[in-house]
Every structure is written in structure tokens, then in C-alpha cells.
mmCIF file of C-alpha atoms in Angstrom:
data_model
loop_
_atom_site.group_PDB
_atom_site.id
_atom_site.type_symbol
_atom_site.label_atom_id
_atom_site.label_comp_id
_atom_site.label_asym_id
_atom_site.label_seq_id
_atom_site.Cartn_x
_atom_site.Cartn_y
_atom_site.Cartn_z
ATOM 1 C CA MET A 891 0.000 0.000 0.000
ATOM 2 C CA ASN A 892 1.577 3.277 -1.081
ATOM 3 C CA LYS A 893 1.922 6.467 0.957
ATOM 4 C CA LYS A 894 -0.958 8.344 -0.699
ATOM 5 C CA THR A 895 -3.380 5.494 -0.054
ATOM 6 C CA LEU A 896 -2.354 5.306 3.602
ATOM 7 C CA ILE A 897 -2.936 9.034 3.992
ATOM 8 C CA ARG A 898 -6.384 8.846 2.352
ATOM 9 C CA LEU A 899 -7.448 6.045 4.696
ATOM 10 C CA GLN A 900 -6.606 8.184 7.723
ATOM 11 C CA ILE A 901 -8.299 11.374 6.528
ATOM 12 C CA PRO A 902 -11.810 10.532 7.927
ATOM 13 C CA PHE A 903 -10.374 9.984 11.417
ATOM 14 C CA ALA A 904 -8.343 13.165 11.006
ATOM 15 C CA PHE A 905 -11.525 15.130 10.242
ATOM 16 C CA VAL A 906 -13.073 13.855 13.481
ATOM 17 C CA ILE A 907 -10.086 15.149 15.471
ATOM 18 C CA VAL A 908 -10.094 18.508 13.708
ATOM 19 C CA PHE A 909 -13.846 18.873 14.271
ATOM 20 C CA PHE A 910 -13.288 18.242 17.991
ATOM 21 C CA LEU A 911 -10.495 20.802 18.080
ATOM 22 C CA ARG A 912 -12.620 23.396 16.313
ATOM 23 C CA THR A 913 -15.931 22.947 18.131
ATOM 24 C CA ILE A 914 -14.924 21.937 21.666
ATOM 25 C CA LEU A 915 -11.290 22.567 22.529
ATOM 26 C CA ARG A 916 -11.100 25.942 20.791
ATOM 27 C CA LEU A 917 -13.634 27.311 23.282
ATOM 28 C CA PHE A 918 -10.947 27.117 25.965
ATOM 29 C CA ILE A 919 -7.617 27.563 24.170
ATOM 30 C CA ARG A 920 -6.274 29.089 20.972
ATOM 31 C CA ILE A 921 -5.337 26.425 18.410
ATOM 32 C CA ARG A 922 -3.017 26.952 15.448
ATOM 33 C CA PHE A 923 -1.284 24.724 12.904
ATOM 34 C CA THR A 924 2.053 25.256 11.235
ATOM 35 C CA VAL A 925 4.453 23.379 8.947
ATOM 36 C CA ILE A 926 8.124 23.459 9.908
ATOM 37 C CA ASN A 927 10.571 24.134 7.082
ATOM 38 C CA GLU A 928 13.386 21.701 7.838
ATOM 39 C CA SER A 929 15.328 22.234 4.620
ATOM 40 C CA ARG A 930 17.390 25.158 5.967
ATOM 41 C CA MET A 931 19.017 25.236 9.384
ATOM 42 C CA GLY A 932 18.141 28.861 10.008
ATOM 43 C CA LEU A 933 14.446 28.288 9.378
ATOM 44 C CA LEU A 934 14.357 24.983 11.256
ATOM 45 C CA THR A 935 16.042 26.437 14.334
ATOM 46 C CA GLY A 936 15.369 30.168 14.337
ATOM 47 C CA GLY A 937 11.900 30.028 12.812
ATOM 48 C CA THR A 938 10.670 27.288 15.139
ATOM 49 C CA TYR A 939 12.167 28.835 18.269
ATOM 50 C CA GLN A 940 10.709 32.246 17.401
ATOM 51 C CA ALA A 941 7.304 30.585 17.014
ATOM 52 C CA MET A 942 7.728 29.023 20.471
ATOM 53 C CA LEU A 943 8.562 32.406 22.000
ATOM 54 C CA ASP A 944 5.688 34.157 20.225
ATOM 55 C CA SER A 945 3.271 31.510 21.512
ATOM 56 C CA LEU A 946 4.506 31.896 25.084
ATOM 57 C CA GLU A 947 4.243 35.679 24.903
ATOM 58 C CA TRP A 948 0.684 35.519 23.532
ATOM 59 C CA SER A 949 -0.392 33.119 26.280
ATOM 60 C CA ARG A 950 0.981 35.329 29.036
ATOM 61 C CA ASN A 951 -0.543 38.485 27.577
ATOM 62 C CA HIS A 952 -3.990 36.944 27.028
ATOM 63 C CA TYR A 953 -4.137 34.634 30.075
ATOM 64 C CA ARG A 954 -5.074 31.804 27.750
ATOM 65 C CA ASN A 955 -3.244 28.719 26.536
ATOM 66 C CA ASP A 956 -1.987 28.724 22.972
ATOM 67 C CA LEU A 957 -1.775 25.240 21.440
ATOM 68 C CA VAL A 958 0.464 25.207 18.395
ATOM 69 C CA ILE A 959 0.438 21.941 16.440
ATOM 70 C CA TYR A 960 3.756 21.682 14.622
ATOM 71 C CA PHE A 961 3.856 19.493 11.521
ATOM 72 C CA PHE A 962 7.302 18.020 10.784
ATOM 73 C CA ARG A 963 7.345 16.375 7.347
ATOM 74 C CA ASN A 964 10.845 14.972 7.985
ATOM 75 C CA LYS A 965 11.618 14.808 4.287
ATOM 76 C CA LYS A 966 14.999 16.500 3.912
ATOM 77 C CA SER A 967 15.948 17.884 7.286
ATOM 78 C CA SER A 968 19.022 20.099 7.289
ATOM 79 C CA ASN A 969 19.852 18.607 10.685
ATOM 80 C CA LYS A 970 17.955 15.537 11.864
ATOM 81 C CA PHE A 971 19.225 15.871 15.412
ATOM 82 C CA MET A 972 17.866 19.418 15.666
ATOM 83 C CA SER A 973 14.526 18.232 14.273
ATOM 84 C CA GLU A 974 14.421 15.523 16.940
ATOM 85 C CA LEU A 975 15.489 17.935 19.692
ATOM 86 C CA LEU A 976 12.695 20.363 18.827
ATOM 87 C CA GLN A 977 10.054 17.657 18.499
ATOM 88 C CA ARG A 978 10.699 16.568 22.087
ATOM 89 C CA GLU A 979 9.585 20.003 23.309
ATOM 90 C CA LEU A 980 6.667 20.669 20.975
ATOM 91 C CA PHE A 981 3.217 19.302 20.237
ATOM 92 C CA THR A 982 4.090 17.713 16.926
ATOM 93 C CA ILE A 983 2.516 15.592 14.237
ATOM 94 C CA THR A 984 4.564 13.610 11.745
ATOM 95 C CA GLY A 985 4.303 10.882 9.141
ATOM 96 C CA ASN A 986 1.210 9.805 7.219
ATOM 97 C CA PHE A 987 -1.213 10.712 9.989
ATOM 98 C CA GLY A 988 0.393 14.122 10.236
ATOM 99 C CA GLU A 989 -0.232 14.623 6.519
ATOM 100 C CA ALA A 990 -3.863 13.515 6.947
ATOM 101 C CA LEU A 991 -4.474 15.757 9.964
ATOM 102 C CA PHE A 992 -2.892 18.768 8.311
ATOM 103 C CA PHE A 993 -4.960 18.154 5.155
ATOM 104 C CA ALA A 994 -8.156 17.937 7.205
ATOM 105 C CA ALA A 995 -7.330 21.101 9.145
ATOM 106 C CA ARG A 996 -6.851 22.975 5.875
ATOM 107 C CA LYS A 997 -10.323 21.955 4.733
ATOM 108 C CA VAL A 998 -12.185 22.941 7.902
ATOM 109 C CA PRO A 999 -13.231 26.626 8.018
ATOM 110 C CA GLY A 1000 -12.050 28.593 11.003
ATOM 111 C CA MET A 1001 -8.811 26.742 11.711
ATOM 112 C CA SER A 1002 -5.786 28.996 12.138
ATOM 113 C CA PHE A 1003 -2.439 28.617 10.369
ATOM 114 C CA PHE A 1004 0.801 30.574 10.377
ATOM 115 C CA ASP A 1005 4.167 30.412 8.650
ATOM 116 C CA PRO A 1006 7.125 30.075 11.070
ATOM 117 C CA THR A 1007 9.764 31.314 8.620
ATOM 118 C CA ASP A 1008 10.190 34.707 10.278
ATOM 119 C CA VAL A 1009 13.272 34.532 12.492
ATOM 120 C CA ASP A 1010 13.155 38.231 13.371
ATOM 121 C CA ASP A 1011 12.704 38.905 17.068
ATOM 122 C CA TYR A 1012 10.619 42.071 16.728
ATOM 123 C CA LEU A 1013 9.528 42.144 20.385
ATOM 124 C CA GLY A 1014 12.826 41.238 22.041
ATOM 125 C CA LEU A 1015 11.598 37.858 23.257
ATOM 126 C CA TYR A 1016 15.036 36.220 23.140
ATOM 127 C CA LYS A 1017 16.065 38.452 26.040
ATOM 128 C CA LYS A 1018 12.765 38.055 27.861
ATOM 129 C CA TYR A 1019 12.558 34.249 27.818
ATOM 130 C CA SER A 1020 14.979 31.348 27.737
ATOM 131 C CA ILE A 1021 13.266 28.100 26.779
ATOM 132 C CA PRO A 1022 15.722 26.230 24.534
ATOM 133 C CA PRO A 1023 15.191 22.492 24.092
ATOM 134 C CA LYS A 1024 17.038 20.280 26.548
ATOM 135 C CA PHE A 1025 19.750 17.767 25.780
ATOM 136 C CA ARG A 1026 19.406 14.351 27.379
ATOM 137 C CA GLU A 1027 22.006 13.251 29.909
ATOM 138 C CA ALA A 1028 23.484 10.731 27.476
ATOM 139 C CA GLU A 1029 23.797 13.433 24.813
ATOM 140 C CA LEU A 1030 25.517 15.833 27.182
ATOM 141 C CA LYS A 1031 27.917 13.082 28.212
ATOM 142 C CA ALA A 1032 28.713 12.281 24.575
ATOM 143 C CA GLY A 1033 29.286 15.946 23.772
ATOM 144 C CA PHE A 1034 31.573 16.620 26.722
ATOM 145 C CA ASN A 1035 33.452 13.375 26.083
ATOM 146 C CA TYR A 1036 34.160 14.657 22.583
ATOM 147 C CA LEU A 1037 35.471 17.930 23.997
ATOM 148 C CA ASP A 1038 37.699 15.972 26.396
ATOM 149 C CA SER A 1039 39.103 14.032 23.447
ATOM 150 C CA VAL A 1040 40.153 17.123 21.480
ATOM 151 C CA ILE A 1041 40.836 19.741 24.180
ATOM 152 C CA SER A 1042 43.518 18.908 26.719
ATOM 153 C CA GLY A 1043 43.501 20.363 30.213
ATOM 154 C CA PRO A 1044 40.665 21.512 32.475
ATOM 155 C CA ASP A 1045 39.843 24.717 30.569
ATOM 156 C CA LYS A 1046 37.400 23.753 27.816
ATOM 157 C CA LYS A 1047 36.717 27.228 26.441
ATOM 158 C CA PHE A 1048 36.163 27.153 22.704
ATOM 159 C CA VAL A 1049 34.927 29.279 19.823
ATOM 160 C CA CYS A 1050 32.834 28.208 16.848
ATOM 161 C CA LEU A 1051 33.966 29.829 13.590
ATOM 162 C CA LEU A 1052 31.257 29.760 10.931
ATOM 163 C CA VAL A 1053 32.158 31.268 7.553
ATOM 164 C CA ARG A 1054 29.669 31.208 4.722
ATOM 165 C CA ASP A 1055 30.662 30.128 1.205
ATOM 166 C CA SER A 1056 28.686 28.811 -1.771
ATOM 167 C CA ALA A 1057 29.299 25.085 -1.159
ATOM 168 C CA TYR A 1058 26.193 24.396 0.933
ATOM 169 C CA MET A 1059 23.744 26.175 -1.379
ATOM 170 C CA ASN A 1060 25.248 24.425 -4.399
ATOM 171 C CA GLU A 1061 24.907 21.090 -2.596
ATOM 172 C CA ILE A 1062 21.217 21.446 -1.697
ATOM 173 C CA SER A 1063 20.235 23.259 -4.937
ATOM 174 C CA PRO A 1064 22.648 21.970 -7.604
ATOM 175 C CA ASN A 1065 20.389 22.841 -10.527
ATOM 176 C CA ARG A 1066 19.814 26.447 -9.503
ATOM 177 C CA ASP A 1067 21.981 29.505 -10.028
ATOM 178 C CA ASN A 1068 22.908 30.426 -6.462
ATOM 179 C CA SER A 1069 25.170 33.333 -7.349
ATOM 180 C CA TYR A 1070 22.515 35.793 -6.163
ATOM 181 C CA THR A 1071 23.886 35.358 -2.616
ATOM 182 C CA ASP A 1072 27.600 35.253 -3.433
ATOM 183 C CA TYR A 1073 28.061 38.743 -1.967
ATOM 184 C CA ARG A 1074 27.418 37.208 1.484
ATOM 185 C CA ASP A 1075 30.259 34.691 1.132
ATOM 186 C CA SER A 1076 33.760 35.042 2.582
ATOM 187 C CA ASP A 1077 37.183 33.518 1.970
ATOM 188 C CA ILE A 1078 38.070 31.246 4.888
ATOM 189 C CA GLY A 1079 41.738 32.091 4.331
ATOM 190 C CA SER A 1080 41.192 35.615 5.637
ATOM 191 C CA TYR A 1081 40.179 34.189 9.033
ATOM 192 C CA ILE A 1082 43.395 32.263 9.741
ATOM 193 C CA LYS A 1083 45.108 35.138 11.543
ATOM 194 C CA ALA A 1084 42.076 35.646 13.809
ATOM 195 C CA ALA A 1085 41.707 31.917 14.493
ATOM 196 C CA ASP A 1086 45.382 31.607 15.428
ATOM 197 C CA ALA A 1087 45.151 34.653 17.714
ATOM 198 C CA LEU A 1088 42.142 33.202 19.534
ATOM 199 C CA ALA A 1089 44.030 29.933 19.907
ATOM 200 C CA ASP A 1090 47.029 31.791 21.352
ATOM 201 C CA LEU A 1091 44.651 33.172 23.995
ATOM 202 C CA GLY A 1092 43.762 29.627 25.036
ATOM 203 C CA TYR A 1093 40.576 29.126 23.035
ATOM 204 C CA THR A 1094 40.107 26.041 20.907
ATOM 205 C CA VAL A 1095 38.641 27.137 17.573
ATOM 206 C CA PHE A 1096 36.248 24.828 15.722
ATOM 207 C CA ARG A 1097 35.726 25.739 12.082
ATOM 208 C CA MET A 1098 32.094 24.745 11.467
ATOM 209 C CA GLY A 1099 30.175 23.896 8.291
ATOM 210 C CA ALA A 1100 28.193 21.062 6.735
ATOM 211 C CA GLN A 1101 29.619 21.721 3.256
ATOM 212 C CA VAL A 1102 32.647 23.944 2.668
ATOM 213 C CA GLU A 1103 34.707 24.881 -0.369
ATOM 214 C CA LYS A 1104 38.189 24.976 1.168
ATOM 215 C CA LYS A 1105 40.039 23.729 4.202
ATOM 216 C CA LEU A 1106 41.134 26.107 6.935
ATOM 217 C CA ALA A 1107 44.896 26.120 6.422
ATOM 218 C CA SER A 1108 45.952 26.865 9.991
ATOM 219 C CA LYS A 1109 48.859 25.005 11.569
ATOM 220 C CA HIS A 1110 47.928 25.958 15.128
ATOM 221 C CA PRO A 1111 47.187 22.814 17.189
ATOM 222 C CA LYS A 1112 44.186 24.467 18.858
ATOM 223 C CA VAL A 1113 42.528 25.384 15.533
ATOM 224 C CA ILE A 1114 40.413 22.418 14.426
ATOM 225 C CA ASP A 1115 38.979 22.256 10.918
ATOM 226 C CA TYR A 1116 36.017 20.289 12.220
ATOM 227 C CA ALA A 1117 34.112 20.806 8.948
ATOM 228 C CA THR A 1118 36.618 18.753 6.935
ATOM 229 C CA ASN A 1119 38.544 16.471 9.323
ATOM 230 C CA GLY A 1120 35.979 13.661 9.469
ATOM 231 C CA MET A 1121 34.766 14.399 13.024
ATOM 232 C CA ARG A 1122 31.650 16.284 11.997
ATOM 233 C CA SER A 1123 28.162 15.012 12.882
ATOM 234 C CA GLU A 1124 24.741 16.646 13.036
ATOM 235 C CA PHE A 1125 24.679 16.096 16.789
ATOM 236 C CA LEU A 1126 28.052 17.785 17.320
ATOM 237 C CA ASP A 1127 27.033 20.683 15.072
ATOM 238 C CA VAL A 1128 24.245 21.466 17.522
ATOM 239 C CA PHE A 1129 26.139 20.597 20.710
ATOM 240 C CA LEU A 1130 29.164 22.755 19.889
ATOM 241 C CA CYS A 1131 27.120 25.797 18.881
ATOM 242 C CA ALA A 1132 24.988 25.391 22.011
ATOM 243 C CA HIS A 1133 27.979 25.269 24.389
ATOM 244 C CA CYS A 1134 30.651 27.491 22.821
ATOM 245 C CA SER A 1135 32.203 30.470 24.611
ATOM 246 C CA PHE A 1136 31.003 32.506 21.644
ATOM 247 C CA ILE A 1137 30.406 32.060 17.931
ATOM 248 C CA LEU A 1138 32.196 34.126 15.295
ATOM 249 C CA THR A 1139 29.895 33.945 12.287
ATOM 250 C CA THR A 1140 29.233 35.576 8.943
ATOM 251 C CA GLY A 1141 25.517 34.985 9.376
ATOM 252 C CA THR A 1142 24.236 31.605 8.241
ATOM 253 C CA GLY A 1143 21.737 29.106 9.583
ATOM 254 C CA LEU A 1144 23.805 27.199 12.134
ATOM 255 C CA ASP A 1145 24.410 30.314 14.242
ATOM 256 C CA GLU A 1146 20.697 30.282 15.119
ATOM 257 C CA VAL A 1147 21.566 27.401 17.459
ATOM 258 C CA SER A 1148 23.902 29.675 19.428
ATOM 259 C CA ARG A 1149 21.236 32.377 19.570
ATOM 260 C CA MET A 1150 18.647 29.877 20.788
ATOM 261 C CA PHE A 1151 20.943 28.703 23.594
ATOM 262 C CA GLN A 1152 21.900 32.313 24.374
ATOM 263 C CA ARG A 1153 25.566 31.995 23.552
ATOM 264 C CA PRO A 1154 27.363 35.265 22.686
ATOM 265 C CA VAL A 1155 27.263 35.971 18.946
ATOM 266 C CA SER A 1156 29.771 38.058 16.986
ATOM 267 C CA TYR A 1157 28.671 38.774 13.420
ATOM 268 C CA VAL A 1158 31.690 39.328 11.204
ATOM 269 C CA ASN A 1159 31.488 40.338 7.532
ATOM 270 C CA ILE A 1160 27.712 40.438 7.956
ATOM 271 C CA ILE A 1161 25.402 41.891 5.327
ATOM 272 C CA PRO A 1162 22.805 43.393 4.898
ATOM 273 C CA VAL A 1163 23.596 45.953 7.539
ATOM 274 C CA SER A 1164 20.139 45.971 9.164
ATOM 275 C CA GLY A 1165 19.510 42.257 8.763
ATOM 276 C CA VAL A 1166 20.594 41.425 12.309
ATOM 277 C CA ASN A 1167 19.173 44.435 14.182
ATOM 278 C CA GLN A 1168 16.889 42.166 16.180
ATOM 279 C CA CYS A 1169 19.769 39.957 17.371
ATOM 280 C CA GLU A 1170 21.641 40.588 20.611
ATOM 281 C CA ALA A 1171 25.120 40.502 19.109
ATOM 282 C CA LEU A 1172 28.348 42.325 18.354
ATOM 283 C CA VAL A 1173 28.572 43.406 14.708
ATOM 284 C CA TYR A 1174 31.177 44.382 12.136
ATOM 285 C CA PRO A 1175 29.441 44.528 8.723
ATOM 286 C CA LYS A 1176 30.804 44.220 5.232
ATOM 287 C CA ILE A 1177 31.418 47.567 3.583
ATOM 288 C CA ILE A 1178 29.166 48.861 0.798
ATOM 289 C CA CYS A 1179 31.053 51.169 -1.581
ATOM 290 C CA ASP A 1180 29.940 53.442 -4.403
ATOM 291 C CA ARG A 1181 31.243 52.185 -7.759
ATOM 292 C CA GLU A 1182 32.060 55.664 -9.072
ATOM 293 C CA THR A 1183 33.875 57.058 -6.045
ATOM 294 C CA ASN A 1184 34.999 53.797 -4.366
ATOM 295 C CA LEU A 1185 34.012 55.436 -1.062
ATOM 296 C CA PRO A 1186 32.095 53.564 1.640
ATOM 297 C CA LEU A 1187 28.431 54.492 1.980
ATOM 298 C CA THR A 1188 27.226 55.991 5.225
ATOM 299 C CA LEU A 1189 24.294 54.458 7.080
ATOM 300 C CA ARG A 1190 22.007 57.198 5.712
ATOM 301 C CA GLN A 1191 23.180 56.532 2.147
ATOM 302 C CA ILE A 1192 22.572 52.810 2.582
ATOM 303 C CA ALA A 1193 18.973 53.591 3.539
ATOM 304 C CA GLU A 1194 18.576 56.111 0.701
ATOM 305 C CA ARG A 1195 19.542 53.399 -1.794
ATOM 306 C CA ASP A 1196 17.244 50.833 -0.124
ATOM 307 C CA LEU A 1197 20.119 48.487 0.710
ATOM 308 C CA GLN A 1198 19.526 48.141 4.447
ATOM 309 C CA PHE A 1199 17.712 44.824 3.933
ATOM 310 C CA ALA A 1200 19.081 43.890 0.486
ATOM 311 C CA TYR A 1201 19.413 40.104 0.251
ATOM 312 C CA PHE A 1202 20.015 39.781 -3.504
ATOM 313 C CA GLN A 1203 23.033 40.638 -5.625
ATOM 314 C CA ASP A 1204 20.983 42.406 -8.306
ATOM 315 C CA LEU A 1205 19.844 45.015 -5.752
ATOM 316 C CA TYR A 1206 23.456 46.049 -5.173
ATOM 317 C CA ASP A 1207 24.122 46.083 -8.908
ATOM 318 C CA ALA A 1208 21.072 48.292 -9.496
ATOM 319 C CA ALA A 1209 22.261 50.702 -6.787
ATOM 320 C CA ASN A 1210 25.660 50.992 -8.501
ATOM 321 C CA VAL A 1211 27.613 49.752 -5.495
ATOM 322 C CA PHE A 1212 29.932 46.888 -4.671
ATOM 323 C CA VAL A 1213 30.425 44.963 -1.437
ATOM 324 C CA ARG A 1214 33.876 44.852 0.125
ATOM 325 C CA ASP A 1215 34.956 42.183 2.584
ATOM 326 C CA MET A 1216 36.821 42.933 5.783
ATOM 327 C CA THR A 1217 40.580 42.540 5.627
ATOM 328 C CA GLU A 1218 42.255 39.836 7.683
ATOM 329 C CA ASP A 1219 43.512 42.516 10.083
ATOM 330 C CA GLU A 1220 39.987 43.886 10.528
ATOM 331 C CA ILE A 1221 38.747 40.363 11.264
ATOM 332 C CA LEU A 1222 41.582 39.927 13.757
ATOM 333 C CA SER A 1223 40.740 43.188 15.561
ATOM 334 C CA PHE A 1224 37.076 42.245 15.718
ATOM 335 C CA ALA A 1225 37.822 38.767 17.088
ATOM 336 C CA LEU A 1226 40.073 40.217 19.789
ATOM 337 C CA GLU A 1227 37.456 42.812 20.748
ATOM 338 C CA SER A 1228 34.889 40.012 20.987
ATOM 339 C CA VAL A 1229 37.132 38.186 23.467
ATOM 340 C CA SER A 1230 37.841 41.353 25.463
ATOM 341 C CA ARG A 1231 34.126 42.027 25.823
ATOM 342 C CA LEU A 1232 33.460 38.403 26.749
ATOM 343 C CA GLU A 1233 36.174 38.426 29.408
ATOM 344 C CA ARG A 1234 35.056 41.880 30.634
ATOM 345 C CA SER A 1235 38.467 43.417 30.050
ATOM 346 C CA TRP A 1236 37.169 45.863 27.432
ATOM 347 C CA THR A 1237 36.279 49.400 28.513
ATOM 348 C CA PRO A 1238 34.218 51.642 26.204
ATOM 349 C CA THR A 1239 35.366 55.189 25.565
ATOM 350 C CA TYR A 1240 33.045 58.169 25.882
ATOM 351 C CA GLN A 1241 33.389 58.759 22.130
ATOM 352 C CA TYR A 1242 32.320 55.181 21.380
ATOM 353 C CA LEU A 1243 29.237 55.454 23.592
ATOM 354 C CA GLU A 1244 28.267 58.666 21.798
ATOM 355 C CA LEU A 1245 28.583 56.939 18.419
ATOM 356 C CA GLU A 1246 26.424 54.023 19.518
ATOM 357 C CA GLU A 1247 23.778 56.415 20.822
ATOM 358 C CA LYS A 1248 23.868 58.251 17.497
ATOM 359 C CA ARG A 1249 23.463 54.977 15.582
ATOM 360 C CA ILE A 1250 20.470 53.946 17.692
ATOM 361 C CA ASN A 1251 18.860 57.352 17.151
ATOM 362 C CA LEU A 1252 19.348 56.970 13.405
ATOM 363 C CA TYR A 1253 17.669 53.565 13.413
ATOM 364 C CA ASN A 1254 14.712 54.952 15.320
ATOM 365 C CA SER A 1255 14.377 58.103 13.217
ATOM 366 C CA ILE A 1256 14.830 56.582 9.743
ATOM 367 C CA THR A 1257 11.876 54.271 9.146
ATOM 368 C CA LYS A 1258 13.665 52.304 6.421
ATOM 369 C CA LEU A 1259 16.308 51.158 8.889
ATOM 370 C CA ARG A 1260 13.871 49.640 11.357
ATOM 371 C CA PHE A 1261 13.438 45.884 11.355
ATOM 372 C CA HIS A 1262 9.679 46.455 11.690
ATOM 373 C CA PRO A 1263 7.864 49.501 10.228
ATOM 374 C CA THR A 1264 5.475 49.973 13.156
ATOM 375 C CA ILE A 1265 7.591 48.797 16.103
ATOM 376 C CA VAL A 1266 10.039 51.394 17.389
ATOM 377 C CA ARG A 1267 12.608 49.621 19.547
ATOM 378 C CA ASP A 1268 16.314 50.120 19.977
ATOM 379 C CA PRO A 1269 18.297 47.591 17.921
ATOM 380 C CA ASP A 1270 19.776 44.789 19.982
ATOM 381 C CA THR A 1271 22.992 44.771 17.994
ATOM 382 C CA ILE A 1272 26.134 46.527 19.181
ATOM 383 C CA PHE A 1273 28.593 47.792 16.590
ATOM 384 C CA ALA A 1274 32.219 47.052 17.358
ATOM 385 C CA SER A 1275 34.476 49.845 18.507
ATOM 386 C CA CYS A 1276 37.093 48.790 15.957
ATOM 387 C CA PHE A 1277 34.517 49.296 13.190
ATOM 388 C CA TYR A 1278 34.083 52.965 14.080
ATOM 389 C CA GLU A 1279 37.856 53.360 14.279
ATOM 390 C CA ASN A 1280 38.167 52.170 10.683
ATOM 391 C CA TYR A 1281 35.033 53.907 9.358
ATOM 392 C CA PRO A 1282 34.580 57.083 11.447
ATOM 393 C CA ASN A 1283 32.215 58.675 8.897
ATOM 394 C CA PHE A 1284 29.702 55.812 8.842
ATOM 395 C CA LEU A 1285 27.116 57.760 10.858
ATOM 396 C CA ASP A 1286 27.484 61.129 9.075
#
């Protein structure tokens, strides 16, 4: 008996359940259905966790339970361990009966659905709540045993280094032209100096990535090219990002794990400039330059050219600009500032605090820069001091 036949046989029973939900249970609680997009790590992790936080916030504000029924199709999960971890915490439906129940719910008038692909924390719920899924004892033991096997000594502090390139997109979508996001990629070679410096400070550095173009050519014994050395697993991807001292990332899906588990996040070579406003993180963005003058755009000019949330290469081409990566020395300075802030040895200057206040005022006064058009809230991001040192005119 094939899959479609099995689903059809279960649809009548599914309609009975949906009818009960709609006519009886909905009198006492809010009921909603959603399908989880498991194909991309950012959507699987960030989208699902944001939906969990939104549901909790609604329940507390309305003094009423909010039952969200999460449908996991489990077809091509970007990380099966993360899918399993989330399903332990949620009211989920899967398999053929899940298909039947979701089909029935779609056919019954009055049932509520939403799309959990929005990872933007408009209301600041990441800071308000902390409800990440829990590892089992056996999983924690396996993860810490791995750390013991690769990090000698009692100090297990480590950094996850996550640098985006085109390998992953080309792997999951081989028949599609993925060059529209090439401007977000970085050369892993430009991170060697920063990785070695972090290692010299006693941090073990794990270069992360499910698919990568090149190896990380560091000779430092505490820099581990975990993405290519044969150690990588979907479980360790999640465990490492959930337990790192901080993550140094160019902004790709796996870093949502660190956000979910409230690990410090440092966005390096990140673009678009306003794309991470809603994240509590340290930021040093890529530089957008005018093609005619070769000069970096100011924050106002970025907004004037509608590039603050530009996620496609053709938008930069149309605006007659090009995107410039950070130099290896800029990456090094940013990594060291990240550590200084983490270890509380960094002291802000009065000039820096004034610049940050000016940036926040710009975000609140220029509607285009806001991450939500009707919600006025200070951005959670903090721009690095070393960024302002290199680009003092950014806020002009």
C-alpha cells in the first residue's frame, strides 16, 4: 500500500479530530497549525524557536493557553538531530497521519495557520525568555566526552567559527543559479590570523560547516577544521554551537543554534547591515562602496539606496555599489574585541558610547532602517568599537 493510499485512509479519522479541536477545545484555548521548514538550518532552528517564544508571549498576555500543532514532514531535514530535539519540546505531528491531519485542518473553516519562517525577534523575546530544548544526559555526556578528546587540560573554552561560502547552497540546490547570494560569502583564508590569535589566547577554535569549499589552512594545534577532518556530525554541530564560549559567524543558519541557547554571537562580515538588528550581538558589517567614487556608503546613504535589507546581488548592482569584505587585520581586531568584551576586560570610551547612541537614534528616526515599520525599539545589535575606528564617517 503506497503512501498516498495510507494518507487517504486516515483522513476521515483526522476530520473527526479537527472537528473536535474546532468545536470543543477551541472554546478554551487558541489552536493553530504550522508546517516546519526543515530544509534550511536557520528556518528549522530560528523560525521554530521564534514561534515558540511568540506563543509563550501571547499566552501570558492573554491569560489563555496557545496550542500550536507543529507538523514536521521529515523529508529533507538540514539537521535531523535538531529536528528531533525540537520535536521533544513541541506538540508535533509527523508521518502519514500528520499529513492527513494537516490536510483535514486545511479543509475545515475557522482553523488557524501561520508560517514560522520569520526569524526576526521584533519584540525582544530572546532576552525576555529562555526556553531552549534540553539535551538528554546521554547526549551531554557524549558531547563533553568529545570535547575531552580534542581539548587537553581543564579549561574547555572554545569558539565556533562559521564562515559562509557557496558550497552548501550548491549542494542542496545543484540545478539552480545560487550566485545571487555570493556577496554574502567570505574567503576562509582571511580568518586564519584571527583563528590563530584566539588559539594563542587559550581558546580552541572549531571551524564549522556542513559543506565547505576549502580547508582552513591553519597550523595551530588548537585550531580544528572540524568541517573537513571527518569528526563532523549533526549532533556535534548542535552541541558545539549550544555550548561554545562565543560564535564568530558571517551569518548563516547554524548560528541560530547559538542564539537559541543564548551563547554570545559576533557577526563578522555580515550583510545586509540591518539584517541582524533584532539579534543581541556584536557586529562588524561588510562595507558597501559606491562604484564611481569607491568610497564607503554611510548608514544614511545605505537607507537612501534601499540596501539596508538587500538580500540579492541584483539590488546592489542596481544601486551601482559593490560589497567589500573585511581585511584579515579587521577580522583579527574584531575577534580580539569580541574576546575582550566576553572576558570583561574591554572598557568603552566616551566617544564610542556617543557613536552608539547616534546609531540607535538613526535607526529609530529613519523608518527604512527599522526591522519592523510599526515597532520602534532600539536595535539589539552593538557595533564594534574597531569598526568605528576604521570607518569614522559611517554615521554622518
